[in-house]
Amino acid sequence: MEETKDAVSLVVVGSLALDTIATPAATREDVLGGSVSYACASASFFTRTGMVGIAGADFPDAGLEQFRKFGIDLQGLHQVPGKTFRWSGVYEQNMNNRRTLCTELNVFADFSPDLPEAYRRSPFLFLANIAPALQLRVLGQIHKPRFVAADTMDLWIKTARDSLMQLIAKVDLLLINDAEARHLTGKEHLVQAARQVLEWGPRYVIVKKGEHGSMLFSKSGAILVPAYPVEDVQDPTGAGDSFAGGFMGCLANAGKITEAAVRRAMAVGTVVASFAVEAFGLDRLATVTRADIDARDAEFLKMIRI
Ligand code: AMP
């Protein structure tokens, strides 16, 4: 798709989806989603972000328009004949647990990303949730990235463990939720699970714990960041992707990757995710400004100071 003038400093690959979601608040069909949508929208507040993904012929023009409004570079987004990837899920009353009802791969089944030339020198890369073989393919096309983060999910731990392990050895940061960390490592205790992942290669591991926040582990120790207390969660879908997008956008914008910059990015990712869950899909992020994010960030930093 179309070019924008500025070079991208962050490339994100992941799923582009039309989701059907039932939460205790409401049920909505054909919601603009997928890991790449949430992550790119969230990162776009901080840095020029390029999207790598695949959409079917049924993908709505309004969705593309939405991406343009965020300022996302769409050179790496391909629209092909066929149907867009679809996912549907239902949340329990407390919204911490969700069940996948249906996943239709559609155009995703033959997705084999080839990055535009302009993306191949991007310093930052986020491999959002997608098959690890595709994450490895994209990683192989970026020339000497400065910082690479990857997300994953249970499905790949079960069905694509070998390629996932190859990927983990090559990234700087693995983002994973608590249940997945236990499943991946076979260690019940989260600190031990994170230590095990660090031994496999990454410099950092972030363990996401839903409404209980997240933990960052590195060789020099661990930090805990609570979730921002959102009063009215409408739809938790994409919270992890929004956290990761905000985190990577903030880090790309910081320039130097220091322990302090990584800590800062944890707080910013948390704040961006807190906006994302206030409405379905990208609806809330679409109404948020950078000033809103900065204001909540300042409030959040006060809240967590002891
Ligand atoms: P999250 O709530 O952060 O886990 O992300 C939810 C998003 O992941 C939804 O928008 C889905 O479309 C997308 N998703 C669900 N299943 C998969 C899958 N197997 N591969 C890639 N993306 C998926």
mmCIF file of C-alpha atoms and ligand atoms in Angstrom:
data_model
loop_
_atom_site.group_PDB
_atom_site.id
_atom_site.type_symbol
_atom_site.label_atom_id
_atom_site.label_comp_id
_atom_site.label_asym_id
_atom_site.label_seq_id
_atom_site.Cartn_x
_atom_site.Cartn_y
_atom_site.Cartn_z
ATOM 1 C CA MET A 1 0.000 0.000 0.000
ATOM 2 C CA GLU A 2 0.944 3.690 0.017
ATOM 3 C CA GLU A 3 4.204 5.265 1.119
ATOM 4 C CA THR A 4 4.721 8.015 3.651
ATOM 5 C CA LYS A 5 7.638 10.420 3.543
ATOM 6 C CA ASP A 6 9.323 9.740 6.901
ATOM 7 C CA ALA A 7 11.449 6.651 7.491
ATOM 8 C CA VAL A 8 9.893 4.169 9.900
ATOM 9 C CA SER A 9 11.756 3.567 13.151
ATOM 10 C CA LEU A 10 9.557 0.669 14.271
ATOM 11 C CA VAL A 11 8.224 -2.200 12.164
ATOM 12 C CA VAL A 12 5.447 -4.417 13.513
ATOM 13 C CA VAL A 13 4.262 -7.715 12.038
ATOM 14 C CA GLY A 14 1.227 -9.567 13.361
ATOM 15 C CA SER A 15 -2.357 -10.548 12.705
ATOM 16 C CA LEU A 16 -4.872 -8.209 11.140
ATOM 17 C CA ALA A 17 -8.353 -9.314 12.100
ATOM 18 C CA LEU A 18 -12.056 -8.741 12.146
ATOM 19 C CA ASP A 19 -13.091 -9.903 15.609
ATOM 20 C CA THR A 20 -16.426 -10.885 17.119
ATOM 21 C CA ILE A 21 -16.207 -10.231 20.837
ATOM 22 C CA ALA A 22 -18.610 -10.808 23.731
ATOM 23 C CA THR A 23 -17.740 -9.146 27.035
ATOM 24 C CA PRO A 24 -20.027 -8.636 30.045
ATOM 25 C CA ALA A 25 -20.445 -5.056 28.758
ATOM 26 C CA ALA A 26 -21.600 -5.827 25.180
ATOM 27 C CA THR A 27 -21.244 -8.012 22.100
ATOM 28 C CA ARG A 28 -19.805 -6.621 18.867
ATOM 29 C CA GLU A 29 -19.177 -8.111 15.420
ATOM 30 C CA ASP A 30 -16.468 -7.368 12.858
ATOM 31 C CA VAL A 31 -14.429 -5.234 15.211
ATOM 32 C CA LEU A 32 -11.146 -3.972 13.737
ATOM 33 C CA GLY A 33 -8.479 -5.974 15.576
ATOM 34 C CA GLY A 34 -5.571 -8.362 15.390
ATOM 35 C CA SER A 35 -2.262 -7.996 17.162
ATOM 36 C CA VAL A 36 -0.746 -5.733 14.498
ATOM 37 C CA SER A 37 -3.640 -3.237 14.599
ATOM 38 C CA TYR A 38 -3.488 -2.695 18.345
ATOM 39 C CA ALA A 39 0.315 -2.627 18.447
ATOM 40 C CA CYS A 40 0.730 -0.182 15.530
ATOM 41 C CA ALA A 41 -2.025 2.150 16.738
ATOM 42 C CA SER A 42 -0.465 2.244 20.215
ATOM 43 C CA ALA A 43 3.098 2.779 18.968
ATOM 44 C CA SER A 44 2.018 5.508 16.542
ATOM 45 C CA PHE A 45 1.636 8.006 19.399
ATOM 46 C CA PHE A 46 5.415 7.917 19.890
ATOM 47 C CA THR A 47 7.191 6.989 16.672
ATOM 48 C CA ARG A 48 6.784 6.411 12.929
ATOM 49 C CA THR A 49 5.489 2.851 12.718
ATOM 50 C CA GLY A 50 5.274 0.536 9.717
ATOM 51 C CA MET A 51 2.640 -2.220 9.571
ATOM 52 C CA VAL A 52 3.331 -5.640 8.049
ATOM 53 C CA GLY A 53 0.148 -7.629 7.605
ATOM 54 C CA ILE A 54 -2.398 -9.089 5.235
ATOM 55 C CA ALA A 55 -6.026 -8.098 4.697
ATOM 56 C CA GLY A 56 -8.698 -9.768 2.554
ATOM 57 C CA ALA A 57 -10.886 -8.095 -0.047
ATOM 58 C CA ASP A 58 -13.601 -7.738 2.613
ATOM 59 C CA PHE A 59 -11.409 -5.537 4.824
ATOM 60 C CA PRO A 60 -13.335 -2.271 5.240
ATOM 61 C CA ASP A 61 -11.960 0.963 3.771
ATOM 62 C CA ALA A 62 -12.924 2.582 7.078
ATOM 63 C CA GLY A 63 -10.327 0.346 8.774
ATOM 64 C CA LEU A 64 -7.587 1.504 6.403
ATOM 65 C CA GLU A 65 -8.711 5.082 6.941
ATOM 66 C CA GLN A 66 -8.462 4.529 10.686
ATOM 67 C CA PHE A 67 -4.855 3.314 10.320
ATOM 68 C CA ARG A 68 -3.982 6.383 8.216
ATOM 69 C CA LYS A 69 -5.454 8.666 10.885
ATOM 70 C CA PHE A 70 -3.096 7.116 13.433
ATOM 71 C CA GLY A 71 -0.274 8.003 11.029
ATOM 72 C CA ILE A 72 0.720 4.337 10.514
ATOM 73 C CA ASP A 73 2.861 3.635 7.435
ATOM 74 C CA LEU A 74 1.017 1.060 5.301
ATOM 75 C CA GLN A 75 3.647 0.062 2.752
ATOM 76 C CA GLY A 76 3.918 -3.371 4.334
ATOM 77 C CA LEU A 77 0.167 -4.013 4.410
ATOM 78 C CA HIS A 78 -1.127 -6.148 1.547
ATOM 79 C CA GLN A 79 -4.732 -6.553 0.524
ATOM 80 C CA VAL A 80 -5.430 -9.721 -1.462
ATOM 81 C CA PRO A 81 -8.519 -11.569 -2.792
ATOM 82 C CA GLY A 82 -10.246 -13.683 -0.123
ATOM 83 C CA LYS A 83 -11.492 -13.162 3.413
ATOM 84 C CA THR A 84 -9.684 -11.395 6.251
ATOM 85 C CA PHE A 85 -8.565 -13.421 9.296
ATOM 86 C CA ARG A 86 -11.390 -13.696 11.807
ATOM 87 C CA TRP A 87 -11.352 -14.481 15.501
ATOM 88 C CA SER A 88 -14.188 -14.646 18.000
ATOM 89 C CA GLY A 89 -14.020 -14.880 21.748
ATOM 90 C CA VAL A 90 -16.109 -14.565 24.880
ATOM 91 C CA TYR A 91 -15.062 -13.156 28.263
ATOM 92 C CA GLU A 92 -16.203 -14.324 31.668
ATOM 93 C CA GLN A 93 -17.715 -11.897 34.174
ATOM 94 C CA ASN A 94 -14.344 -10.828 35.662
ATOM 95 C CA MET A 95 -12.832 -10.381 32.163
ATOM 96 C CA ASN A 96 -9.585 -12.110 33.172
ATOM 97 C CA ASN A 97 -10.585 -15.320 31.475
ATOM 98 C CA ARG A 98 -11.552 -15.599 27.872
ATOM 99 C CA ARG A 99 -12.482 -18.487 25.617
ATOM 100 C CA THR A 100 -11.760 -18.560 21.893
ATOM 101 C CA LEU A 101 -14.930 -19.615 20.075
ATOM 102 C CA CYS A 102 -13.597 -19.635 16.556
ATOM 103 C CA THR A 103 -10.490 -18.808 14.518
ATOM 104 C CA GLU A 104 -10.695 -18.594 10.696
ATOM 105 C CA LEU A 105 -7.265 -18.174 9.133
ATOM 106 C CA ASN A 106 -8.544 -17.211 5.656
ATOM 107 C CA VAL A 107 -5.924 -15.040 3.847
ATOM 108 C CA PHE A 108 -3.577 -15.591 6.775
ATOM 109 C CA ALA A 109 -3.097 -19.235 5.715
ATOM 110 C CA ASP A 110 -0.804 -18.230 2.792
ATOM 111 C CA PHE A 111 0.787 -15.180 4.383
ATOM 112 C CA SER A 112 4.484 -14.981 3.602
ATOM 113 C CA PRO A 113 5.637 -11.444 4.293
ATOM 114 C CA ASP A 114 8.264 -9.755 2.113
ATOM 115 C CA LEU A 115 9.220 -6.437 3.642
ATOM 116 C CA PRO A 116 9.330 -3.252 1.598
ATOM 117 C CA GLU A 117 12.886 -1.970 1.123
ATOM 118 C CA ALA A 118 12.122 1.027 3.349
ATOM 119 C CA TYR A 119 11.428 -1.263 6.340
ATOM 120 C CA ARG A 120 14.597 -3.353 6.120
ATOM 121 C CA ARG A 121 16.758 -0.889 8.036
ATOM 122 C CA SER A 122 14.263 -0.198 10.797
ATOM 123 C CA PRO A 123 16.124 -0.044 14.133
ATOM 124 C CA PHE A 124 13.195 -1.426 16.154
ATOM 125 C CA LEU A 125 11.111 -4.499 15.399
ATOM 126 C CA PHE A 126 8.093 -5.900 17.180
ATOM 127 C CA LEU A 127 7.081 -9.435 16.220
ATOM 128 C CA ALA A 128 3.508 -9.415 17.522
ATOM 129 C CA ASN A 129 1.513 -12.604 17.962
ATOM 130 C CA ILE A 130 1.581 -14.653 14.755
ATOM 131 C CA ALA A 131 3.102 -18.038 13.801
ATOM 132 C CA PRO A 132 6.781 -18.124 14.924
ATOM 133 C CA ALA A 133 7.897 -19.204 11.420
ATOM 134 C CA LEU A 134 6.509 -15.914 10.078
ATOM 135 C CA GLN A 135 8.133 -13.966 12.914
ATOM 136 C CA LEU A 136 11.481 -15.593 12.008
ATOM 137 C CA ARG A 137 10.938 -14.790 8.327
ATOM 138 C CA VAL A 138 10.418 -11.090 9.083
ATOM 139 C CA LEU A 139 13.339 -10.978 11.516
ATOM 140 C CA GLY A 140 15.593 -12.414 8.801
ATOM 141 C CA GLN A 141 14.711 -9.517 6.501
ATOM 142 C CA ILE A 142 15.700 -6.686 8.848
ATOM 143 C CA HIS A 143 19.295 -5.547 8.589
ATOM 144 C CA LYS A 144 20.967 -5.321 12.011
ATOM 145 C CA PRO A 145 17.972 -4.223 14.134
ATOM 146 C CA ARG A 146 18.909 -2.516 17.412
ATOM 147 C CA PHE A 147 16.108 -4.018 19.482
ATOM 148 C CA VAL A 148 13.731 -6.880 18.693
ATOM 149 C CA ALA A 149 10.750 -7.864 20.833
ATOM 150 C CA ALA A 150 8.408 -10.818 20.297
ATOM 151 C CA ASP A 151 5.046 -11.862 21.675
ATOM 152 C CA THR A 152 3.504 -15.311 21.417
ATOM 153 C CA MET A 153 0.539 -17.373 22.594
ATOM 154 C CA ASP A 154 -0.408 -20.824 23.854
ATOM 155 C CA LEU A 155 -1.285 -22.087 20.396
ATOM 156 C CA TRP A 156 2.333 -21.703 19.182
ATOM 157 C CA ILE A 157 3.803 -23.167 22.373
ATOM 158 C CA LYS A 158 1.680 -26.250 21.634
ATOM 159 C CA THR A 159 1.963 -26.484 17.851
ATOM 160 C CA ALA A 160 5.218 -24.732 16.831
ATOM 161 C CA ARG A 161 7.572 -25.148 19.757
ATOM 162 C CA ASP A 162 10.737 -25.716 17.699
ATOM 163 C CA SER A 163 10.425 -22.530 15.648
ATOM 164 C CA LEU A 164 9.331 -20.614 18.758
ATOM 165 C CA MET A 165 12.504 -21.720 20.568
ATOM 166 C CA GLN A 166 14.633 -20.639 17.574
ATOM 167 C CA LEU A 167 12.933 -17.257 17.700
ATOM 168 C CA ILE A 168 13.366 -16.800 21.459
ATOM 169 C CA ALA A 169 17.127 -17.318 21.092
ATOM 170 C CA LYS A 170 17.288 -14.376 18.668
ATOM 171 C CA VAL A 171 15.218 -11.655 20.349
ATOM 172 C CA ASP A 172 16.116 -9.017 22.934
ATOM 173 C CA LEU A 173 12.758 -9.175 24.695
ATOM 174 C CA LEU A 174 10.061 -11.827 25.030
ATOM 175 C CA LEU A 175 6.580 -10.729 26.116
ATOM 176 C CA ILE A 176 4.439 -13.534 27.436
ATOM 177 C CA ASN A 177 1.513 -13.893 29.811
ATOM 178 C CA ASP A 178 1.806 -15.741 33.113
ATOM 179 C CA ALA A 179 0.000 -18.937 32.060
ATOM 180 C CA GLU A 180 2.033 -19.087 28.847
ATOM 181 C CA ALA A 181 5.313 -18.580 30.732
ATOM 182 C CA ARG A 182 4.469 -21.599 32.904
ATOM 183 C CA HIS A 183 3.424 -23.659 29.876
ATOM 184 C CA LEU A 184 6.535 -22.708 27.872
ATOM 185 C CA THR A 185 9.065 -23.451 30.623
ATOM 186 C CA GLY A 186 7.289 -26.147 32.631
ATOM 187 C CA LYS A 187 8.033 -24.070 35.750
ATOM 188 C CA GLU A 188 5.126 -23.213 38.001
ATOM 189 C CA HIS A 189 6.950 -20.404 39.781
ATOM 190 C CA LEU A 190 6.972 -17.234 37.631
ATOM 191 C CA VAL A 191 10.407 -16.023 38.742
ATOM 192 C CA GLN A 192 11.904 -19.386 37.815
ATOM 193 C CA ALA A 193 10.017 -19.382 34.515
ATOM 194 C CA ALA A 194 11.376 -15.922 33.651
ATOM 195 C CA ARG A 195 14.930 -16.931 34.654
ATOM 196 C CA GLN A 196 14.660 -19.938 32.369
ATOM 197 C CA VAL A 197 13.647 -17.722 29.416
ATOM 198 C CA LEU A 198 16.583 -15.366 30.111
ATOM 199 C CA GLU A 199 18.904 -18.377 29.927
ATOM 200 C CA TRP A 200 17.588 -19.104 26.427
ATOM 201 C CA GLY A 201 18.882 -15.753 25.154
ATOM 202 C CA PRO A 202 16.677 -12.658 25.594
ATOM 203 C CA ARG A 203 18.051 -9.760 27.637
ATOM 204 C CA TYR A 204 14.571 -9.024 28.978
ATOM 205 C CA VAL A 205 11.365 -10.928 29.668
ATOM 206 C CA ILE A 206 8.061 -9.223 30.394
ATOM 207 C CA VAL A 207 5.453 -11.422 32.055
ATOM 208 C CA LYS A 208 1.948 -9.960 31.609
ATOM 209 C CA LYS A 209 -0.566 -10.644 34.338
ATOM 210 C CA GLY A 210 -3.715 -9.011 32.925
ATOM 211 C CA GLU A 211 -5.430 -6.709 35.405
ATOM 212 C CA HIS A 212 -2.626 -7.467 37.885
ATOM 213 C CA GLY A 213 -0.016 -5.649 35.792
ATOM 214 C CA SER A 214 3.298 -6.885 34.477
ATOM 215 C CA MET A 215 6.797 -7.872 35.588
ATOM 216 C CA LEU A 216 10.055 -7.120 33.832
ATOM 217 C CA PHE A 217 12.961 -9.495 34.362
ATOM 218 C CA SER A 218 16.561 -8.954 33.307
ATOM 219 C CA LYS A 219 19.940 -10.197 34.527
ATOM 220 C CA SER A 220 20.071 -7.203 36.885
ATOM 221 C CA GLY A 221 16.781 -7.966 38.622
ATOM 222 C CA ALA A 222 13.035 -7.509 38.330
ATOM 223 C CA ILE A 223 10.495 -4.696 38.485
ATOM 224 C CA LEU A 224 6.752 -4.872 39.002
ATOM 225 C CA VAL A 225 4.314 -2.470 37.398
ATOM 226 C CA PRO A 226 0.662 -2.625 38.426
ATOM 227 C CA ALA A 227 -2.087 -2.086 35.868
ATOM 228 C CA TYR A 228 -3.657 1.377 35.785
ATOM 229 C CA PRO A 229 -7.024 1.013 37.572
ATOM 230 C CA VAL A 230 -9.581 1.494 34.779
ATOM 231 C CA GLU A 231 -13.071 2.163 36.090
ATOM 232 C CA ASP A 232 -15.076 0.814 33.198
ATOM 233 C CA VAL A 233 -13.438 -1.923 31.132
ATOM 234 C CA GLN A 234 -15.492 -2.531 28.012
ATOM 235 C CA ASP A 235 -13.237 -4.929 26.090
ATOM 236 C CA PRO A 236 -9.852 -6.299 27.249
ATOM 237 C CA THR A 237 -9.018 -7.638 23.750
ATOM 238 C CA GLY A 238 -5.692 -6.291 22.558
ATOM 239 C CA ALA A 239 -4.534 -5.057 25.966
ATOM 240 C CA GLY A 240 -1.289 -7.039 25.641
ATOM 241 C CA ASP A 241 -0.694 -5.816 22.095
ATOM 242 C CA SER A 242 -1.388 -2.216 23.103
ATOM 243 C CA PHE A 243 1.003 -2.543 26.032
ATOM 244 C CA ALA A 244 3.673 -3.889 23.689
ATOM 245 C CA GLY A 245 3.009 -1.212 21.041
ATOM 246 C CA GLY A 246 3.194 1.599 23.604
ATOM 247 C CA PHE A 247 6.322 0.037 25.110
ATOM 248 C CA MET A 248 8.136 -0.314 21.768
ATOM 249 C CA GLY A 249 7.017 3.113 20.502
ATOM 250 C CA CYS A 250 8.304 4.738 23.701
ATOM 251 C CA LEU A 251 11.627 2.864 23.508
ATOM 252 C CA ALA A 252 12.113 3.745 19.822
ATOM 253 C CA ASN A 253 11.430 7.373 20.689
ATOM 254 C CA ALA A 254 13.917 7.301 23.600
ATOM 255 C CA GLY A 255 16.820 6.483 21.295
ATOM 256 C CA LYS A 256 19.207 4.894 23.806
ATOM 257 C CA ILE A 257 18.202 1.536 25.247
ATOM 258 C CA THR A 258 19.095 1.880 28.902
ATOM 259 C CA GLU A 259 17.580 0.109 31.887
ATOM 260 C CA ALA A 260 15.887 3.445 32.762
ATOM 261 C CA ALA A 261 14.394 3.746 29.253
ATOM 262 C CA VAL A 262 13.047 0.202 29.467
ATOM 263 C CA ARG A 263 11.457 0.940 32.868
ATOM 264 C CA ARG A 264 9.921 4.127 31.455
ATOM 265 C CA ALA A 265 8.518 2.158 28.533
ATOM 266 C CA MET A 266 6.865 -0.298 30.976
ATOM 267 C CA ALA A 267 4.863 2.552 32.508
ATOM 268 C CA VAL A 268 3.931 4.040 29.127
ATOM 269 C CA GLY A 269 2.835 0.637 27.764
ATOM 270 C CA THR A 270 0.661 0.186 30.845
ATOM 271 C CA VAL A 271 -1.005 3.565 30.329
ATOM 272 C CA VAL A 272 -1.678 3.012 26.609
ATOM 273 C CA ALA A 273 -3.199 -0.418 27.365
ATOM 274 C CA SER A 274 -5.477 1.190 29.964
ATOM 275 C CA PHE A 275 -6.992 3.391 27.264
ATOM 276 C CA ALA A 276 -7.357 0.527 24.782
ATOM 277 C CA VAL A 277 -9.655 -1.476 27.094
ATOM 278 C CA GLU A 278 -12.074 1.422 27.632
ATOM 279 C CA ALA A 279 -13.849 0.632 24.336
ATOM 280 C CA PHE A 280 -14.038 -2.132 21.710
ATOM 281 C CA GLY A 281 -11.306 -2.483 19.091
ATOM 282 C CA LEU A 282 -9.390 0.719 18.382
ATOM 283 C CA ASP A 283 -12.355 2.962 19.229
ATOM 284 C CA ARG A 284 -10.888 4.484 22.380
ATOM 285 C CA LEU A 285 -7.339 4.803 21.064
ATOM 286 C CA ALA A 286 -8.806 6.661 18.087
ATOM 287 C CA THR A 287 -10.118 9.416 20.361
ATOM 288 C CA VAL A 288 -7.048 9.674 22.594
ATOM 289 C CA THR A 289 -4.386 12.352 22.098
ATOM 290 C CA ARG A 290 -0.739 12.272 23.106
ATOM 291 C CA ALA A 291 -1.623 14.884 25.742
ATOM 292 C CA ASP A 292 -4.223 12.493 27.247
ATOM 293 C CA ILE A 293 -1.589 9.773 27.421
ATOM 294 C CA ASP A 294 0.952 12.095 29.032
ATOM 295 C CA ALA A 295 -1.598 13.283 31.603
ATOM 296 C CA ARG A 296 -2.563 9.731 32.610
ATOM 297 C CA ASP A 297 1.103 8.758 32.636
ATOM 298 C CA ALA A 298 1.876 11.564 35.129
ATOM 299 C CA GLU A 299 -1.085 10.475 37.285
ATOM 300 C CA PHE A 300 0.042 6.830 37.075
ATOM 301 C CA LEU A 301 3.608 7.668 38.144
ATOM 302 C CA LYS A 302 2.226 9.447 41.201
ATOM 303 C CA MET A 303 -0.001 6.455 41.991
ATOM 304 C CA ILE A 304 2.844 3.966 41.992
ATOM 305 C CA ARG A 305 5.307 6.088 43.965
ATOM 306 C CA ILE A 306 5.695 4.811 47.531
HETATM 307 P P1 AMP B 1 -4.736 -9.999 22.990
HETATM 308 O O1 AMP B 1 -6.028 -9.672 23.659
HETATM 309 O O2 AMP B 1 -3.648 -8.994 23.266
HETATM 310 O O3 AMP B 1 -4.303 -11.413 23.234
HETATM 311 O O4 AMP B 1 -4.964 -9.904 21.395
HETATM 312 C C1 AMP B 1 -6.204 -10.189 20.830
HETATM 313 C C2 AMP B 1 -6.077 -10.175 19.309
HETATM 314 O O5 AMP B 1 -5.347 -11.338 18.883
HETATM 315 C C3 AMP B 1 -7.430 -10.244 18.621
HETATM 316 O O6 AMP B 1 -7.673 -9.027 17.937
HETATM 317 C C4 AMP B 1 -7.324 -11.438 17.672
HETATM 318 O O7 AMP B 1 -7.758 -11.149 16.370
HETATM 319 C C5 AMP B 1 -5.877 -11.820 17.666
HETATM 320 N N1 AMP B 1 -5.686 -13.267 17.618
HETATM 321 C C6 AMP B 1 -6.476 -14.231 18.153
HETATM 322 N N2 AMP B 1 -5.999 -15.460 17.862
HETATM 323 C C7 AMP B 1 -4.875 -15.276 17.113
HETATM 324 C C8 AMP B 1 -3.914 -16.160 16.482
HETATM 325 N N3 AMP B 1 -4.024 -17.491 16.543
HETATM 326 N N4 AMP B 1 -2.888 -15.598 15.814
HETATM 327 C C9 AMP B 1 -2.764 -14.272 15.736
HETATM 328 N N5 AMP B 1 -3.628 -13.393 16.279
HETATM 329 C C10 AMP B 1 -4.680 -13.880 16.966
#
